[in-house]
Amino acid sequence: MNIKVYTPDVLDEAVNFLQQDGGHIIAGGTDLIIELRKEKLKPEFLVDLTFVNELRGILVSDETIEIGAMTTFEDLINSEYIKAELPSLWECAINMGACQIQNRATIGGNICNAAAAADSIPVFMALEAECIIAGADGIRKMSIDSFILGTGKNSLQKGELLKAVAFKRPQKSEINSFAKLGKRNALAISTIACAVRVKVDNRIITEAFVSTGSLGSKAGRELGVEVYLMGKSITDLNIDEAAEVLSAEVEERLKSRASIAYKKHAVKGVFKEAIEKCIKRANQ
Amino acid sequence: MHVEALKEKISFKLNGKEIEVEADPSMRLIDFLREVLGLTGTKEGCGEGECGACTVIIDGSTANSCLVLTSQIKGKELYTIEGLQKGEELHPIQQAFIDAGAVQCGFCTPGMVLSAKVLLDKQPEPAEGDIKRAISGNLCRCTGYKKIETAIKMASDYMKKDGAE
Ligand code: FES
Ligand code: FES
């Protein structure tokens, strides 16, 4: 395509290249290469992060989990820790597309492209993740909710890149899950994702985090149903009632859109699937 | 006006051999393989990551070469369909595809075979679900997949026998 490509090995070097005008980052490339070919993007140069090893990997410490931006969905699928402790993230990864895409697509790319249907975003929102951003002046952090501005828009300033996402390590009392309707390549209208995380004390839900994707211009937390879940017993939860609360919330938000008739209905099924997985896990 | 193509030396391992080639690093890997290296076994179908005809193996994992830039393969280990055959002898997976009648027009075959190779390298005796998942990114318009799944099971047997010898 006759574009200059820088291939830095270390983070500082990558950030340095990005200080010039007209550059664009390439992470896995599974979305970007299509955009370049269609000339939707015409960068003067690319900064290829493939060789910046410090951006790839899953760091599990006592308190936190940090996932490097260049970590692939395959890396998540292969991680025993993620599979055991973060089924929401693992299920999102295994359902995100064909192997060829999972092997190349990265967490950072998925977040920064901020597609309305980017599955990892609701999962990280339910985990209250923070985005760690590297720039010429060092590191800054912000919640993923404020990092994503809307479809295709993130909060990176010129010269910055997403280094990692980090969140609190799930405690014993926490359960999380993910469900999704529709497949990749299906019309975006039919892809709805839902991530649920609850903290449970003696069977009672003490905190709830529910987020959805593809129901609006950006993924987001569903506060109404979170409030509904709080204080309820996870074993005798009225799932239908909870789903109605969520559906009403979605309807209120999207009422002017043509897709609402379908979406307010479909979201119930996706949510129920996710919460049922949580209940099953609570009973294990 | 003549614009000088932006070329640089790219070195990597291709089908078991270290090579170094001058190329435009922003070229798609599929174009690099077909046009620069003349390896036309890798096919281009959709050009958008949907069909898997362009599948190659990079560091032991499958990738759609239409969604990889040449810059991204520096220092990596790459396998294309041309790397499977040993001289005249077909790879057991290729043989199994022929024996099972899993090749019709053949357009999807190189990609299918490479997806099958990565699967069998990791799981020599895959379950049916593993096979389905491994080829879920490879579309075939001709066979309806059943014969391809049979071929992969046969290949697993062939490879076991080969290994036992
Ligand atoms: S040509 Fe690459 S996936 Fe179709
Ligand atoms: S044999 Fe024709 S596409 Fe598969």
Short mmCIF file of C-alpha atoms and ligand atoms in Angstrom, two decimals:
data_model
loop_
_atom_site.label_atom_id
_atom_site.label_comp_id
_atom_site.label_asym_id
_atom_site.label_seq_id
_atom_site.Cartn_x
_atom_site.Cartn_y
_atom_site.Cartn_z
CA MET A 1 0.00 0.00 0.00
CA ASN A 2 3.11 2.13 -0.02
CA ILE A 3 2.79 3.48 3.48
CA LYS A 4 5.82 3.90 5.71
CA VAL A 5 5.68 1.38 8.58
CA TYR A 6 7.61 1.76 11.82
CA THR A 7 8.12 -1.42 13.82
CA PRO A 8 9.32 -0.38 17.28
CA ASP A 9 10.45 -2.98 19.83
CA VAL A 10 9.80 -0.98 22.96
CA LEU A 11 6.96 1.19 24.19
CA ASP A 12 8.92 4.46 24.41
CA GLU A 13 9.99 4.14 20.82
CA ALA A 14 6.39 3.52 19.74
CA VAL A 15 5.21 6.59 21.62
CA ASN A 16 8.03 8.62 20.05
CA PHE A 17 6.98 7.72 16.51
CA LEU A 18 3.42 8.71 17.33
CA GLN A 19 4.47 12.26 18.17
CA GLN A 20 4.74 13.05 14.44
CA ASP A 21 1.65 14.11 12.52
CA GLY A 22 -0.37 11.76 10.35
CA GLY A 23 0.38 8.41 11.95
CA HIS A 24 -1.90 5.54 12.78
CA ILE A 25 -1.39 2.53 15.02
CA ILE A 26 -1.71 -1.00 13.69
CA ALA A 27 -2.34 -3.60 16.40
CA GLY A 28 -3.62 -6.96 15.07
CA GLY A 29 -4.75 -5.33 11.85
CA THR A 30 -7.94 -7.37 11.38
CA ASP A 31 -10.09 -4.24 11.14
CA LEU A 32 -7.52 -1.67 10.08
CA ILE A 33 -6.28 -3.37 6.92
CA ILE A 34 -9.81 -3.40 5.49
CA GLU A 35 -10.17 0.33 6.25
CA LEU A 36 -6.83 1.09 4.63
CA ARG A 37 -7.79 -0.81 1.50
CA LYS A 38 -11.08 1.01 1.22
CA GLU A 39 -9.14 4.26 1.76
CA LYS A 40 -11.40 5.16 4.64
CA LEU A 41 -8.14 5.91 6.37
CA LYS A 42 -5.12 7.41 4.66
CA PRO A 43 -2.37 7.67 7.24
CA GLU A 44 1.04 9.00 6.29
CA PHE A 45 2.69 6.27 8.30
CA LEU A 46 1.82 3.30 10.47
CA VAL A 47 3.24 2.32 13.83
CA ASP A 48 3.09 -1.48 13.97
CA LEU A 49 2.96 -2.64 17.61
CA THR A 50 3.51 -6.34 16.78
CA PHE A 51 7.03 -6.37 18.24
CA VAL A 52 6.46 -4.38 21.42
CA ASN A 53 6.53 -7.39 23.73
CA GLU A 54 5.73 -5.45 26.88
CA LEU A 55 2.26 -4.76 25.44
CA ARG A 56 1.35 -8.42 25.27
CA GLY A 57 0.39 -10.63 28.18
CA ILE A 58 -1.88 -11.19 31.13
CA LEU A 59 -0.46 -10.07 34.45
CA VAL A 60 -2.21 -11.56 37.46
CA SER A 61 -1.22 -10.11 40.82
CA ASP A 62 -2.83 -10.35 44.27
CA GLU A 63 -5.02 -7.32 43.74
CA THR A 64 -5.28 -6.67 40.05
CA ILE A 65 -5.32 -8.17 36.59
CA GLU A 66 -3.62 -6.27 33.81
CA ILE A 67 -4.08 -7.28 30.19
CA GLY A 68 -1.68 -5.78 27.67
CA ALA A 69 -3.24 -4.10 24.65
CA MET A 70 -1.52 -6.46 22.19
CA THR A 71 -2.83 -9.56 23.95
CA THR A 72 -4.81 -11.55 21.40
CA PHE A 73 -8.17 -13.19 21.90
CA GLU A 74 -6.34 -16.49 21.44
CA ASP A 75 -4.08 -15.60 24.38
CA LEU A 76 -7.19 -15.13 26.51
CA ILE A 77 -8.67 -18.43 25.35
CA ASN A 78 -5.41 -20.23 26.20
CA SER A 79 -5.16 -18.71 29.67
CA GLU A 80 -6.16 -21.18 32.39
CA TYR A 81 -6.59 -18.30 34.80
CA ILE A 82 -9.03 -16.44 32.55
CA LYS A 83 -10.97 -19.60 31.86
CA ALA A 84 -11.37 -20.39 35.55
CA GLU A 85 -11.82 -16.95 37.11
CA LEU A 86 -13.14 -14.75 34.34
CA PRO A 87 -15.61 -16.83 32.36
CA SER A 88 -17.19 -13.62 31.07
CA LEU A 89 -13.99 -12.65 29.29
CA TRP A 90 -13.22 -16.21 28.21
CA GLU A 91 -16.67 -16.71 26.68
CA CYS A 92 -16.44 -13.39 24.92
CA ALA A 93 -13.08 -14.41 23.45
CA ILE A 94 -14.14 -17.85 22.29
CA ASN A 95 -17.26 -16.46 20.62
CA MET A 96 -15.70 -13.48 18.93
CA GLY A 97 -15.05 -14.98 15.52
CA ALA A 98 -13.22 -17.67 13.63
CA CYS A 99 -9.84 -18.94 14.87
CA GLN A 100 -8.00 -16.91 12.22
CA ILE A 101 -9.46 -13.72 13.70
CA GLN A 102 -9.06 -14.75 17.35
CA ASN A 103 -5.40 -15.44 16.69
CA ARG A 104 -4.73 -11.95 15.36
CA ALA A 105 -7.29 -9.57 16.86
CA THR A 106 -6.13 -7.84 20.02
CA ILE A 107 -7.84 -6.53 23.12
CA GLY A 108 -6.42 -3.07 22.50
CA GLY A 109 -7.61 -3.01 18.91
CA ASN A 110 -11.07 -4.18 19.91
CA ILE A 111 -11.36 -1.45 22.54
CA CYS A 112 -9.81 1.40 20.53
CA ASN A 113 -11.84 0.74 17.38
CA ALA A 114 -14.86 1.04 19.65
CA ALA A 115 -17.24 -0.68 17.26
CA ALA A 116 -20.74 -0.73 18.70
CA ALA A 117 -20.55 -4.51 18.49
CA ALA A 118 -17.06 -4.88 20.03
CA ASP A 119 -17.73 -7.67 22.51
CA SER A 120 -14.89 -7.12 24.91
CA ILE A 121 -16.08 -3.63 25.83
CA PRO A 122 -19.20 -4.60 27.82
CA VAL A 123 -17.16 -7.29 29.57
CA PHE A 124 -14.53 -4.78 30.67
CA MET A 125 -17.25 -2.31 31.66
CA ALA A 126 -18.85 -4.88 33.96
CA LEU A 127 -15.40 -5.45 35.47
CA GLU A 128 -15.05 -1.67 36.02
CA ALA A 129 -11.81 -1.77 34.07
CA GLU A 130 -9.45 1.12 33.64
CA CYS A 131 -7.63 1.97 30.45
CA ILE A 132 -3.92 2.63 30.89
CA ILE A 133 -2.75 5.13 28.30
CA ALA A 134 0.87 5.83 27.41
CA GLY A 135 1.95 9.15 25.93
CA ALA A 136 4.95 11.46 25.75
CA ASP A 137 4.26 12.70 29.29
CA GLY A 138 3.99 9.22 30.76
CA ILE A 139 0.99 7.22 31.83
CA ARG A 140 -2.57 8.30 32.49
CA LYS A 141 -5.59 6.23 33.41
CA MET A 142 -9.31 6.52 32.88
CA SER A 143 -12.32 4.27 33.24
CA ILE A 144 -13.23 2.33 30.13
CA ASP A 145 -16.62 3.97 30.24
CA SER A 146 -15.10 7.41 29.74
CA PHE A 147 -12.45 6.08 27.36
CA ILE A 148 -15.08 4.99 24.82
CA LEU A 149 -16.77 8.08 23.42
CA GLY A 150 -19.07 6.50 20.86
CA THR A 151 -18.99 4.28 17.80
CA GLY A 152 -15.45 4.36 16.45
CA LYS A 153 -14.35 7.05 18.89
CA ASN A 154 -12.01 6.81 21.85
CA SER A 155 -10.28 9.28 24.14
CA LEU A 156 -6.73 8.83 22.88
CA GLN A 157 -5.05 12.15 22.12
CA LYS A 158 -2.48 12.57 19.38
CA GLY A 159 0.73 10.81 20.36
CA GLU A 160 -0.92 8.39 22.77
CA LEU A 161 -1.60 4.68 22.68
CA LEU A 162 -3.55 2.24 24.82
CA LYS A 163 -1.06 0.24 26.86
CA ALA A 164 -3.32 -2.09 28.82
CA VAL A 165 -6.62 -2.57 30.58
CA ALA A 166 -6.59 -3.28 34.29
CA PHE A 167 -9.23 -4.21 36.82
CA LYS A 168 -9.55 -5.59 40.33
CA ARG A 169 -8.92 -9.28 40.60
CA PRO A 170 -12.28 -11.03 41.10
CA GLN A 171 -12.87 -12.04 44.70
CA LYS A 172 -14.18 -15.41 45.83
CA SER A 173 -17.61 -13.89 46.32
CA GLU A 174 -17.88 -12.73 42.72
CA ILE A 175 -19.51 -14.41 39.76
CA ASN A 176 -19.35 -13.22 36.18
CA SER A 177 -20.75 -14.30 32.85
CA PHE A 178 -21.29 -13.27 29.25
CA ALA A 179 -23.87 -14.03 26.60
CA LYS A 180 -24.31 -12.92 23.06
CA LEU A 181 -26.94 -13.11 20.41
CA GLY A 182 -26.11 -13.30 16.76
CA LYS A 183 -22.92 -14.09 14.99
CA ARG A 184 -20.11 -12.13 13.54
CA ASN A 185 -20.96 -11.08 9.98
CA ALA A 186 -24.62 -11.17 10.80
CA LEU A 187 -26.22 -7.76 10.51
CA ALA A 188 -25.03 -5.57 13.34
CA ILE A 189 -28.64 -5.18 14.40
CA SER A 190 -28.82 -8.76 15.54
CA THR A 191 -25.66 -8.78 17.63
CA ILE A 192 -26.38 -8.00 21.25
CA ALA A 193 -23.91 -8.79 24.00
CA CYS A 194 -24.46 -8.76 27.74
CA ALA A 195 -21.94 -9.10 30.57
CA VAL A 196 -23.01 -9.66 34.16
CA ARG A 197 -20.96 -9.56 37.34
CA VAL A 198 -22.41 -9.92 40.80
CA LYS A 199 -20.96 -9.99 44.29
CA VAL A 200 -22.78 -12.41 46.50
CA ASP A 201 -22.82 -12.65 50.28
CA ASN A 202 -24.77 -15.53 51.76
CA ARG A 203 -26.72 -15.92 48.52
CA ILE A 204 -27.72 -12.25 48.54
CA ILE A 205 -26.52 -10.04 45.70
CA THR A 206 -24.68 -7.17 47.31
CA GLU A 207 -23.41 -5.52 44.15
CA ALA A 208 -24.38 -5.95 40.51
CA PHE A 209 -22.78 -4.85 37.27
CA VAL A 210 -24.63 -5.36 34.04
CA SER A 211 -23.47 -4.00 30.72
CA THR A 212 -24.62 -4.42 27.16
CA GLY A 213 -23.15 -3.89 23.72
CA SER A 214 -24.81 -2.90 20.44
CA LEU A 215 -27.73 -1.18 22.15
CA GLY A 216 -26.83 2.39 21.35
CA SER A 217 -23.79 4.16 19.99
CA LYS A 218 -21.61 2.75 22.72
CA ALA A 219 -21.63 -0.13 25.15
CA GLY A 220 -22.68 0.82 28.63
CA ARG A 221 -23.78 -0.16 32.10
CA GLU A 222 -27.47 -0.79 32.69
CA LEU A 223 -28.03 0.91 35.99
CA GLY A 224 -31.75 0.17 36.34
CA VAL A 225 -31.35 -3.58 36.34
CA GLU A 226 -28.26 -3.30 38.53
CA VAL A 227 -30.36 -1.56 41.16
CA TYR A 228 -33.09 -4.15 40.72
CA LEU A 229 -30.66 -7.01 41.35
CA MET A 230 -29.17 -5.55 44.49
CA GLY A 231 -30.39 -7.17 47.70
CA LYS A 232 -32.12 -10.02 45.83
CA SER A 233 -31.32 -13.64 46.52
CA ILE A 234 -29.37 -15.20 43.68
CA THR A 235 -31.15 -18.52 44.22
CA ASP A 236 -34.74 -17.26 43.97
CA LEU A 237 -34.23 -14.48 41.53
CA ASN A 238 -37.23 -13.55 39.39
CA ILE A 239 -35.30 -13.58 36.14
CA ASP A 240 -38.26 -12.55 34.00
CA GLU A 241 -38.92 -9.50 36.10
CA ALA A 242 -35.24 -8.50 35.97
CA ALA A 243 -35.28 -8.91 32.19
CA GLU A 244 -38.36 -6.67 31.95
CA VAL A 245 -36.59 -3.98 33.94
CA LEU A 246 -33.64 -4.11 31.53
CA SER A 247 -35.89 -4.18 28.48
CA ALA A 248 -37.80 -1.09 29.67
CA GLU A 249 -34.50 0.67 30.28
CA VAL A 250 -33.30 -0.13 26.77
CA GLU A 251 -36.61 0.93 25.25
CA GLU A 252 -36.47 4.27 26.99
CA ARG A 253 -32.95 4.87 25.70
CA LEU A 254 -33.49 3.77 22.10
CA LYS A 255 -37.12 4.75 21.61
CA SER A 256 -36.53 6.78 18.47
CA ARG A 257 -34.72 4.00 16.62
CA ALA A 258 -36.23 1.69 14.07
CA SER A 259 -34.53 -1.35 15.57
CA ILE A 260 -36.13 -0.90 18.99
CA ALA A 261 -39.05 -3.30 18.47
CA TYR A 262 -36.59 -6.10 17.90
CA LYS A 263 -33.93 -5.05 20.38
CA LYS A 264 -36.12 -4.49 23.43
CA HIS A 265 -37.31 -8.04 22.99
CA ALA A 266 -33.98 -9.66 22.08
CA VAL A 267 -32.09 -8.13 24.98
CA LYS A 268 -34.24 -10.08 27.42
CA GLY A 269 -33.07 -13.40 26.07
CA VAL A 270 -29.43 -12.40 26.09
CA PHE A 271 -29.64 -11.08 29.64
CA LYS A 272 -31.45 -14.17 30.88
CA GLU A 273 -28.80 -16.41 29.39
CA ALA A 274 -26.07 -14.43 31.12
CA ILE A 275 -27.77 -14.29 34.52
CA GLU A 276 -28.67 -17.97 34.36
CA LYS A 277 -24.99 -18.76 33.92
CA CYS A 278 -24.28 -16.72 37.05
CA ILE A 279 -26.94 -18.60 38.99
CA LYS A 280 -25.51 -21.90 37.84
CA ARG A 281 -22.05 -20.81 38.92
CA ALA A 282 -23.40 -19.66 42.30
CA ASN A 283 -24.77 -23.14 42.84
CA GLN A 284 -21.53 -24.91 42.04
CA MET B 1 6.09 11.75 -11.36
CA HIS B 2 7.72 8.58 -10.24
CA VAL B 3 7.11 7.60 -6.66
CA GLU B 4 9.78 5.34 -5.24
CA ALA B 5 8.15 2.32 -3.62
CA LEU B 6 8.94 2.13 0.08
CA LYS B 7 10.86 -1.08 0.33
CA GLU B 8 12.83 -2.60 3.13
CA LYS B 9 14.45 -5.91 3.93
CA ILE B 10 12.05 -8.36 5.54
CA SER B 11 13.53 -11.50 7.02
CA PHE B 12 11.51 -14.40 8.35
CA LYS B 13 11.23 -18.15 8.15
CA LEU B 14 9.12 -19.46 5.29
CA ASN B 15 8.18 -23.12 5.04
CA GLY B 16 11.19 -24.06 7.14
CA LYS B 17 13.79 -21.85 5.43
CA GLU B 18 15.17 -18.51 6.57
CA ILE B 19 14.64 -15.93 3.87
CA GLU B 20 15.25 -12.23 3.37
CA VAL B 21 13.34 -10.28 0.73
CA GLU B 22 13.01 -6.63 -0.25
CA ALA B 23 9.38 -5.65 0.02
CA ASP B 24 6.92 -2.89 0.83
CA PRO B 25 6.13 -3.58 4.50
CA SER B 26 2.64 -2.12 4.09
CA MET B 27 1.77 -4.71 1.49
CA ARG B 28 -0.79 -7.27 2.58
CA LEU B 29 0.80 -10.62 3.32
CA ILE B 30 -1.34 -12.32 0.67
CA ASP B 31 -0.05 -9.97 -2.02
CA PHE B 32 3.49 -10.41 -0.80
CA LEU B 33 3.19 -14.19 -1.00
CA ARG B 34 1.48 -14.31 -4.38
CA GLU B 35 3.06 -11.40 -6.22
CA VAL B 36 6.52 -11.04 -4.72
CA LEU B 37 7.28 -14.65 -3.84
CA GLY B 38 5.12 -16.28 -6.53
CA LEU B 39 3.47 -18.61 -4.02
CA THR B 40 0.01 -18.81 -5.51
CA GLY B 41 -1.27 -21.70 -3.43
CA THR B 42 -2.66 -19.15 -0.99
CA LYS B 43 -5.97 -17.96 -2.45
CA GLU B 44 -7.84 -14.71 -2.12
CA GLY B 45 -11.60 -14.96 -1.78
CA CYS B 46 -13.28 -12.13 0.04
CA GLY B 47 -10.30 -10.03 1.07
CA GLU B 48 -12.08 -9.18 4.31
CA GLY B 49 -11.45 -12.00 6.76
CA GLU B 50 -14.67 -13.87 6.06
CA CYS B 51 -13.75 -16.86 3.89
CA GLY B 52 -10.39 -18.24 5.07
CA ALA B 53 -9.19 -19.04 1.53
CA CYS B 54 -6.07 -17.00 2.31
CA THR B 55 -5.23 -18.89 5.54
CA VAL B 56 -1.55 -19.28 6.42
CA ILE B 57 0.19 -20.38 9.61
CA ILE B 58 2.14 -17.78 11.59
CA ASP B 59 4.06 -19.02 14.64
CA GLY B 60 1.83 -22.07 14.90
CA SER B 61 -1.51 -20.25 14.63
CA THR B 62 -3.73 -19.70 11.61
CA ALA B 63 -4.18 -16.22 10.19
CA ASN B 64 -6.01 -14.69 7.25
CA SER B 65 -3.17 -13.39 5.12
CA CYS B 66 -5.51 -10.75 3.64
CA LEU B 67 -5.59 -9.19 7.13
CA VAL B 68 -1.87 -9.22 7.89
CA LEU B 69 0.71 -6.68 6.75
CA THR B 70 4.11 -7.83 5.62
CA SER B 71 5.70 -5.75 8.40
CA GLN B 72 3.97 -7.99 10.93
CA ILE B 73 5.80 -11.17 9.90
CA LYS B 74 9.37 -10.02 10.49
CA GLY B 75 11.24 -12.73 12.37
CA LYS B 76 8.20 -15.00 12.46
CA GLU B 77 7.80 -18.56 11.30
CA LEU B 78 5.41 -18.82 8.40
CA TYR B 79 3.88 -21.84 6.67
CA THR B 80 1.90 -21.76 3.45
CA ILE B 81 0.36 -24.70 1.62
CA GLU B 82 3.55 -25.00 -0.44
CA GLY B 83 5.42 -26.00 2.71
CA LEU B 84 3.42 -29.13 3.46
CA GLN B 85 4.48 -31.45 0.70
CA LYS B 86 7.77 -33.31 1.11
CA GLY B 87 9.17 -33.58 -2.44
CA GLU B 88 6.66 -35.61 -4.40
CA GLU B 89 4.95 -36.93 -1.33
CA LEU B 90 1.76 -35.26 -0.19
CA HIS B 91 1.27 -34.42 3.45
CA PRO B 92 -1.10 -36.92 5.13
CA ILE B 93 -3.71 -34.19 5.48
CA GLN B 94 -3.57 -33.48 1.75
CA GLN B 95 -3.79 -37.20 1.04
CA ALA B 96 -6.79 -37.55 3.34
CA PHE B 97 -8.58 -34.66 1.60
CA ILE B 98 -8.16 -36.43 -1.72
CA ASP B 99 -9.10 -39.85 -0.35
CA ALA B 100 -12.23 -38.49 1.33
CA GLY B 101 -13.36 -36.65 -1.79
CA ALA B 102 -13.19 -33.38 0.14
CA VAL B 103 -11.80 -31.44 -2.81
CA GLN B 104 -14.18 -30.22 -5.50
CA CYS B 105 -13.26 -26.88 -7.05
CA GLY B 106 -10.33 -26.78 -4.64
CA PHE B 107 -10.45 -23.07 -3.93
CA CYS B 108 -10.97 -23.48 -0.19
CA THR B 109 -8.65 -26.48 0.09
CA PRO B 110 -5.29 -24.85 0.90
CA GLY B 111 -6.86 -22.85 3.72
CA MET B 112 -8.83 -25.84 5.00
CA VAL B 113 -5.72 -28.02 5.02
CA LEU B 114 -3.73 -25.44 6.98
CA SER B 115 -6.53 -24.97 9.52
CA ALA B 116 -6.62 -28.74 9.86
CA LYS B 117 -2.84 -28.86 10.32
CA VAL B 118 -2.87 -26.40 13.21
CA LEU B 119 -5.71 -28.35 14.82
CA LEU B 120 -3.98 -31.72 14.46
CA ASP B 121 -0.64 -30.35 15.64
CA LYS B 122 -2.33 -29.23 18.85
CA GLN B 123 -4.87 -32.04 19.18
CA PRO B 124 -3.87 -35.21 17.33
CA GLU B 125 -7.27 -36.77 18.09
CA PRO B 126 -9.79 -33.96 17.84
CA ALA B 127 -13.45 -34.35 18.79
CA GLU B 128 -16.10 -33.41 16.24
CA GLY B 129 -16.69 -30.06 17.95
CA ASP B 130 -12.97 -29.25 17.76
CA ILE B 131 -12.97 -29.97 14.04
CA LYS B 132 -16.01 -27.78 13.44
CA ARG B 133 -14.48 -24.96 15.43
CA ALA B 134 -11.12 -25.26 13.68
CA ILE B 135 -12.65 -24.82 10.23
CA SER B 136 -15.39 -22.36 11.20
CA GLY B 137 -13.40 -19.58 9.53
CA ASN B 138 -13.01 -21.50 6.27
CA LEU B 139 -15.92 -21.34 3.87
CA CYS B 140 -16.56 -23.99 1.23
CA ARG B 141 -19.21 -23.46 -1.40
CA CYS B 142 -18.97 -26.96 -2.86
CA THR B 143 -18.75 -29.79 -0.37
CA GLY B 144 -21.13 -28.98 2.45
CA TYR B 145 -18.31 -29.63 4.97
CA LYS B 146 -19.20 -33.24 5.83
CA LYS B 147 -16.48 -34.63 3.58
CA ILE B 148 -14.00 -32.12 4.91
CA GLU B 149 -14.73 -33.20 8.47
CA THR B 150 -14.32 -36.83 7.40
CA ALA B 151 -11.02 -35.95 5.73
CA ILE B 152 -9.71 -34.38 8.92
CA LYS B 153 -10.65 -37.48 10.93
CA MET B 154 -8.89 -39.64 8.33
CA ALA B 155 -5.86 -37.38 8.46
CA SER B 156 -5.72 -37.84 12.20
CA ASP B 157 -5.54 -41.62 11.66
CA TYR B 158 -2.94 -41.32 8.89
CA MET B 159 -0.77 -39.14 11.07
CA LYS B 160 -1.04 -41.53 13.99
CA LYS B 161 0.14 -44.36 11.75
CA ASP B 162 2.96 -42.24 10.33
CA GLY B 163 4.01 -41.37 13.86
CA ALA B 164 3.94 -45.01 14.92
CA GLU B 165 6.24 -46.19 12.15
S1 FES C 1 -9.49 -13.72 1.35
FE1 FES C 1 -8.77 -13.56 3.35
S2 FES C 1 -10.42 -14.30 4.50
FE2 FES C 1 -11.25 -14.25 2.50
S1 FES C 2 -14.13 -27.30 -2.77
FE1 FES C 2 -14.94 -25.58 -3.80
S2 FES C 2 -15.03 -24.10 -2.22
FE2 FES C 2 -14.51 -25.88 -1.18
#
